[in-house]
């Protein structure tokens, strides 16, 4: 992803991106059930680096496993590339945590753009205060070893029913998170910027008392002309 695409994606909402993807027949790109641990007032944008959990087998998932330097959860934290988003398939369950504040702090200090799980985080109150965006379903205190085994890195996963391929572009706002196939990220960013400009124009007109009929969606030439004038006046 180039800097131009990243900058554009920083300024558009997940809802707008979902509509742009829907126009291309992609209906299941929003990671369901996931929200920000703490709202940041800015977007999270970065390529996906993935970690997959599977159901734990008790003899393989004792606390001693965390002493293993090759434990996939620890390796994920130490190898997620700077600027990427760590996306974890936690089987849509927060019954055991995906990670806690120490690991997420290390991820942040290594330069990650963010972290997403369809499970939950331990010490969520601390993660919420971090500068790096983080998304989960709810706080979860039990260690991941209780129910999960970290099993695979940087391979296709499902997270909150959304397909995530390594390198797909992850965008999160203060509502939710969406996955953009990496090969169309640039054109989706361009379209979303255009959609956002028109939506801002619409909000202004609706607040002034305008009806949405013919305005949203735009079906009247008069609105197209008014939008063109608005863009010039607002340098949009």
Short mmCIF file of C-alpha atoms in Angstrom, two decimals:
data_model
loop_
_atom_site.label_atom_id
_atom_site.label_comp_id
_atom_site.label_asym_id
_atom_site.label_seq_id
_atom_site.Cartn_x
_atom_site.Cartn_y
_atom_site.Cartn_z
CA UNK A 1 0.00 0.00 0.00
CA UNK A 2 1.42 3.37 -1.00
CA UNK A 3 1.36 6.50 1.17
CA UNK A 4 -1.30 8.11 -1.02
CA UNK A 5 -3.73 5.23 -0.46
CA UNK A 6 -2.98 5.16 3.26
CA UNK A 7 -3.64 8.89 3.59
CA UNK A 8 -6.98 8.59 1.81
CA UNK A 9 -8.07 5.64 3.94
CA UNK A 10 -7.23 7.61 7.08
CA UNK A 11 -9.99 10.06 6.22
CA UNK A 12 -12.98 7.86 5.36
CA UNK A 13 -15.38 5.84 7.48
CA UNK A 14 -15.75 2.07 7.61
CA UNK A 15 -19.41 2.54 6.64
CA UNK A 16 -18.43 4.36 3.44
CA UNK A 17 -15.85 1.69 2.62
CA UNK A 18 -18.46 -1.01 3.19
CA UNK A 19 -20.71 0.65 0.59
CA UNK A 20 -17.85 0.94 -1.90
CA UNK A 21 -17.07 -2.76 -1.49
CA UNK A 22 -20.77 -3.68 -1.67
CA UNK A 23 -20.91 -2.05 -5.12
CA UNK A 24 -18.31 -4.63 -6.19
CA UNK A 25 -20.31 -7.53 -4.75
CA UNK A 26 -18.21 -7.85 -1.56
CA UNK A 27 -20.73 -8.04 1.27
CA UNK A 28 -18.87 -9.67 4.15
CA UNK A 29 -15.76 -7.55 4.66
CA UNK A 30 -16.71 -5.95 7.99
CA UNK A 31 -15.30 -7.86 10.97
CA UNK A 32 -18.47 -8.60 12.91
CA UNK A 33 -18.82 -8.07 16.64
CA UNK A 34 -15.59 -6.09 16.98
CA UNK A 35 -15.23 -2.54 18.27
CA UNK A 36 -12.49 -0.27 19.59
CA UNK A 37 -11.09 -1.01 23.04
CA UNK A 38 -10.67 2.76 23.33
CA UNK A 39 -11.79 5.34 20.76
CA UNK A 40 -8.89 7.27 19.19
CA UNK A 41 -10.66 9.79 16.97
CA UNK A 42 -8.57 8.65 13.99
CA UNK A 43 -8.44 5.66 11.72
CA UNK A 44 -6.27 2.58 11.96
CA UNK A 45 -4.86 1.65 8.54
CA UNK A 46 -2.36 -1.04 7.62
CA UNK A 47 -1.76 -4.36 5.85
CA UNK A 48 -2.86 -7.49 7.71
CA UNK A 49 -0.43 -9.80 9.49
CA UNK A 50 -2.41 -12.77 10.77
CA UNK A 51 -2.39 -15.14 13.73
CA UNK A 52 -4.75 -18.12 13.97
CA UNK A 53 -5.87 -19.85 17.15
CA UNK A 54 -7.39 -23.33 17.30
CA UNK A 55 -9.12 -25.19 20.16
CA UNK A 56 -6.60 -26.00 22.86
CA UNK A 57 -5.60 -29.55 23.73
CA UNK A 58 -4.78 -29.64 27.41
CA UNK A 59 -1.47 -31.50 27.18
CA UNK A 60 -0.13 -28.94 24.68
CA UNK A 61 -1.24 -25.77 26.44
CA UNK A 62 0.22 -25.50 29.92
CA UNK A 63 1.74 -22.24 31.21
CA UNK A 64 5.19 -23.60 30.49
CA UNK A 65 4.45 -23.10 26.77
CA UNK A 66 5.03 -19.38 27.22
CA UNK A 67 8.70 -20.14 27.96
CA UNK A 68 9.08 -21.44 24.42
CA UNK A 69 10.66 -18.66 22.29
CA UNK A 70 8.97 -20.19 19.23
CA UNK A 71 5.46 -20.00 20.68
CA UNK A 72 3.40 -18.60 17.75
CA UNK A 73 1.65 -15.93 19.82
CA UNK A 74 5.00 -14.57 21.01
CA UNK A 75 6.50 -14.88 17.54
CA UNK A 76 3.55 -12.93 16.10
CA UNK A 77 4.23 -10.05 18.48
CA UNK A 78 7.94 -10.04 17.64
CA UNK A 79 7.62 -10.42 13.86
CA UNK A 80 4.53 -8.40 12.86
CA UNK A 81 6.09 -5.86 10.47
CA UNK A 82 6.02 -2.16 11.43
CA UNK A 83 3.01 -0.40 9.94
CA UNK A 84 0.98 -3.63 9.79
CA UNK A 85 -2.13 -4.60 11.73
CA UNK A 86 -2.00 -7.86 13.70
CA UNK A 87 -5.31 -9.64 13.04
CA UNK A 88 -6.17 -12.63 15.24
CA UNK A 89 -8.65 -15.40 14.54
CA UNK A 90 -9.77 -16.26 18.07
CA UNK A 91 -12.70 -18.38 16.95
CA UNK A 92 -15.17 -15.56 17.71
CA UNK A 93 -14.86 -16.27 21.43
CA UNK A 94 -13.77 -14.02 24.28
CA UNK A 95 -14.00 -16.88 26.79
CA UNK A 96 -10.19 -16.79 26.79
CA UNK A 97 -8.06 -13.74 25.99
CA UNK A 98 -6.19 -13.28 22.73
CA UNK A 99 -3.43 -11.27 24.45
CA UNK A 100 -2.87 -8.81 27.28
CA UNK A 101 -1.43 -5.36 27.81
CA UNK A 102 2.22 -6.45 28.02
CA UNK A 103 2.19 -8.13 24.61
CA UNK A 104 0.15 -5.33 23.05
CA UNK A 105 2.55 -2.75 24.47
CA UNK A 106 5.44 -4.62 22.85
CA UNK A 107 3.53 -4.72 19.56
CA UNK A 108 2.99 -0.96 19.77
CA UNK A 109 6.63 -0.28 20.57
CA UNK A 110 7.66 -2.29 17.52
CA UNK A 111 5.66 0.10 15.33
CA UNK A 112 2.50 -1.85 14.52
CA UNK A 113 -0.42 0.18 13.16
CA UNK A 114 -2.93 -1.68 15.33
CA UNK A 115 -4.34 -4.99 16.52
CA UNK A 116 -7.69 -6.72 15.97
CA UNK A 117 -9.18 -9.86 17.48
CA UNK A 118 -12.62 -11.43 17.27
CA UNK A 119 -12.01 -12.50 20.87
CA UNK A 120 -11.10 -10.35 23.86
CA UNK A 121 -8.11 -8.77 25.56
CA UNK A 122 -6.85 -9.09 29.11
CA UNK A 123 -6.11 -5.81 30.89
CA UNK A 124 -8.38 -4.04 28.41
CA UNK A 125 -8.51 -0.94 30.61
CA UNK A 126 -4.78 -0.48 30.03
CA UNK A 127 -4.93 -1.28 26.32
CA UNK A 128 -7.66 1.35 25.94
CA UNK A 129 -5.22 4.03 27.11
CA UNK A 130 -2.52 3.13 24.58
CA UNK A 131 -1.75 5.29 21.57
CA UNK A 132 -2.05 2.32 19.19
CA UNK A 133 -5.61 1.41 18.12
CA UNK A 134 -6.91 -1.96 19.33
CA UNK A 135 -10.20 -3.72 18.59
CA UNK A 136 -11.92 -6.66 20.30
CA UNK A 137 -15.34 -7.98 21.30
CA UNK A 138 -15.09 -7.52 25.08
CA UNK A 139 -12.61 -7.75 27.96
CA UNK A 140 -11.47 -11.26 28.82
CA UNK A 141 -9.34 -12.24 31.82
CA UNK A 142 -8.50 -15.96 31.30
CA UNK A 143 -5.19 -16.58 29.54
CA UNK A 144 -5.50 -17.73 25.92
CA UNK A 145 -3.98 -21.12 26.90
CA UNK A 146 -7.20 -21.85 28.77
CA UNK A 147 -9.08 -22.56 25.56
CA UNK A 148 -6.90 -21.63 22.59
CA UNK A 149 -3.67 -22.72 20.97
CA UNK A 150 -1.82 -20.25 18.75
CA UNK A 151 -1.10 -22.41 15.74
CA UNK A 152 -0.31 -20.47 12.54
CA UNK A 153 1.10 -17.14 11.35
CA UNK A 154 0.59 -15.06 8.22
CA UNK A 155 -1.90 -17.31 6.47
CA UNK A 156 -5.54 -16.73 5.43
CA UNK A 157 -7.90 -16.60 8.40
CA UNK A 158 -11.47 -15.76 9.30
CA UNK A 159 -11.93 -12.95 11.81
CA UNK A 160 -15.46 -12.10 12.90
CA UNK A 161 -16.78 -13.93 9.81
CA UNK A 162 -14.67 -11.77 7.47
CA UNK A 163 -12.03 -13.39 5.23
CA UNK A 164 -8.58 -11.94 5.88
CA UNK A 165 -5.62 -12.68 3.61
CA UNK A 166 -2.12 -11.58 4.56
CA UNK A 167 -1.50 -8.14 3.09
CA UNK A 168 -5.19 -7.20 2.84
CA UNK A 169 -5.72 -3.63 4.01
CA UNK A 170 -7.34 -3.28 7.42
CA UNK A 171 -9.19 -0.07 8.25
CA UNK A 172 -10.72 0.64 11.64
CA UNK A 173 -12.57 3.72 12.83
CA UNK A 174 -14.34 4.53 16.10
CA UNK A 175 -17.17 2.15 15.13
CA UNK A 176 -15.73 -0.98 13.53
CA UNK A 177 -13.16 -2.65 11.28
CA UNK A 178 -13.22 -3.62 7.60
CA UNK A 179 -10.97 -5.71 5.35
CA UNK A 180 -10.15 -4.41 1.84
CA UNK A 181 -8.65 -6.89 -0.64
CA UNK A 182 -5.16 -5.52 -1.23
CA UNK A 183 -5.42 -5.58 -5.03
CA UNK A 184 -8.29 -3.06 -5.07
CA UNK A 185 -7.29 -0.91 -2.08
CA UNK A 186 -6.24 2.06 -4.22
CA UNK A 187 -9.44 2.27 -6.23
CA UNK A 188 -11.59 1.71 -3.13
CA UNK A 189 -9.75 4.55 -1.38
CA UNK A 190 -10.33 6.87 -4.36
CA UNK A 191 -14.03 6.05 -4.50
CA UNK A 192 -14.48 6.39 -0.74
CA UNK A 193 -12.94 9.87 -0.77
CA UNK A 194 -15.43 10.93 -3.46
CA UNK A 195 -18.31 9.36 -1.55
CA UNK A 196 -17.24 11.09 1.66
CA UNK A 197 -17.21 14.49 -0.04
CA UNK A 198 -20.75 13.98 -1.32
CA UNK A 199 -21.94 12.66 2.07
CA UNK A 200 -20.54 15.77 3.78
CA UNK A 201 -22.40 17.91 1.27
CA UNK A 202 -25.60 15.95 1.92
CA UNK A 203 -25.32 16.34 5.69
CA UNK A 204 -24.95 20.10 5.27
CA UNK A 205 -28.02 20.27 3.04
CA UNK A 206 -30.12 18.04 5.30
CA UNK A 207 -29.23 20.18 8.31
CA UNK A 208 -30.43 23.17 6.29
CA UNK A 209 -33.82 21.47 5.91
CA UNK A 210 -33.41 19.72 2.53
CA UNK A 211 -35.34 16.50 1.85
CA UNK A 212 -33.28 13.41 1.09
CA UNK A 213 -35.48 12.57 -1.91
CA UNK A 214 -33.43 13.21 -5.03
CA UNK A 215 -30.48 14.24 -2.86
CA UNK A 216 -29.38 10.93 -1.36
CA UNK A 217 -28.87 9.12 -3.60
CA UNK A 218 -28.42 11.99 -6.05
CA UNK A 219 -30.97 11.73 -8.85
CA UNK A 220 -31.60 15.38 -9.68
CA UNK A 221 -29.33 17.53 -11.85
CA UNK A 222 -29.84 20.50 -9.56
CA UNK A 223 -28.11 18.63 -6.74
CA UNK A 224 -25.21 17.63 -8.98
CA UNK A 225 -24.69 21.30 -9.87
CA UNK A 226 -25.00 22.40 -6.25
CA UNK A 227 -22.47 19.75 -5.21
CA UNK A 228 -19.99 20.94 -7.84
CA UNK A 229 -20.31 24.50 -6.53
CA UNK A 230 -19.95 23.26 -2.92
CA UNK A 231 -16.74 21.38 -3.77
CA UNK A 232 -15.19 24.46 -5.31
CA UNK A 233 -16.17 26.62 -2.35
CA UNK A 234 -14.84 24.08 0.16
CA UNK A 235 -11.76 22.97 -1.80
CA UNK A 236 -12.97 19.37 -1.80
#
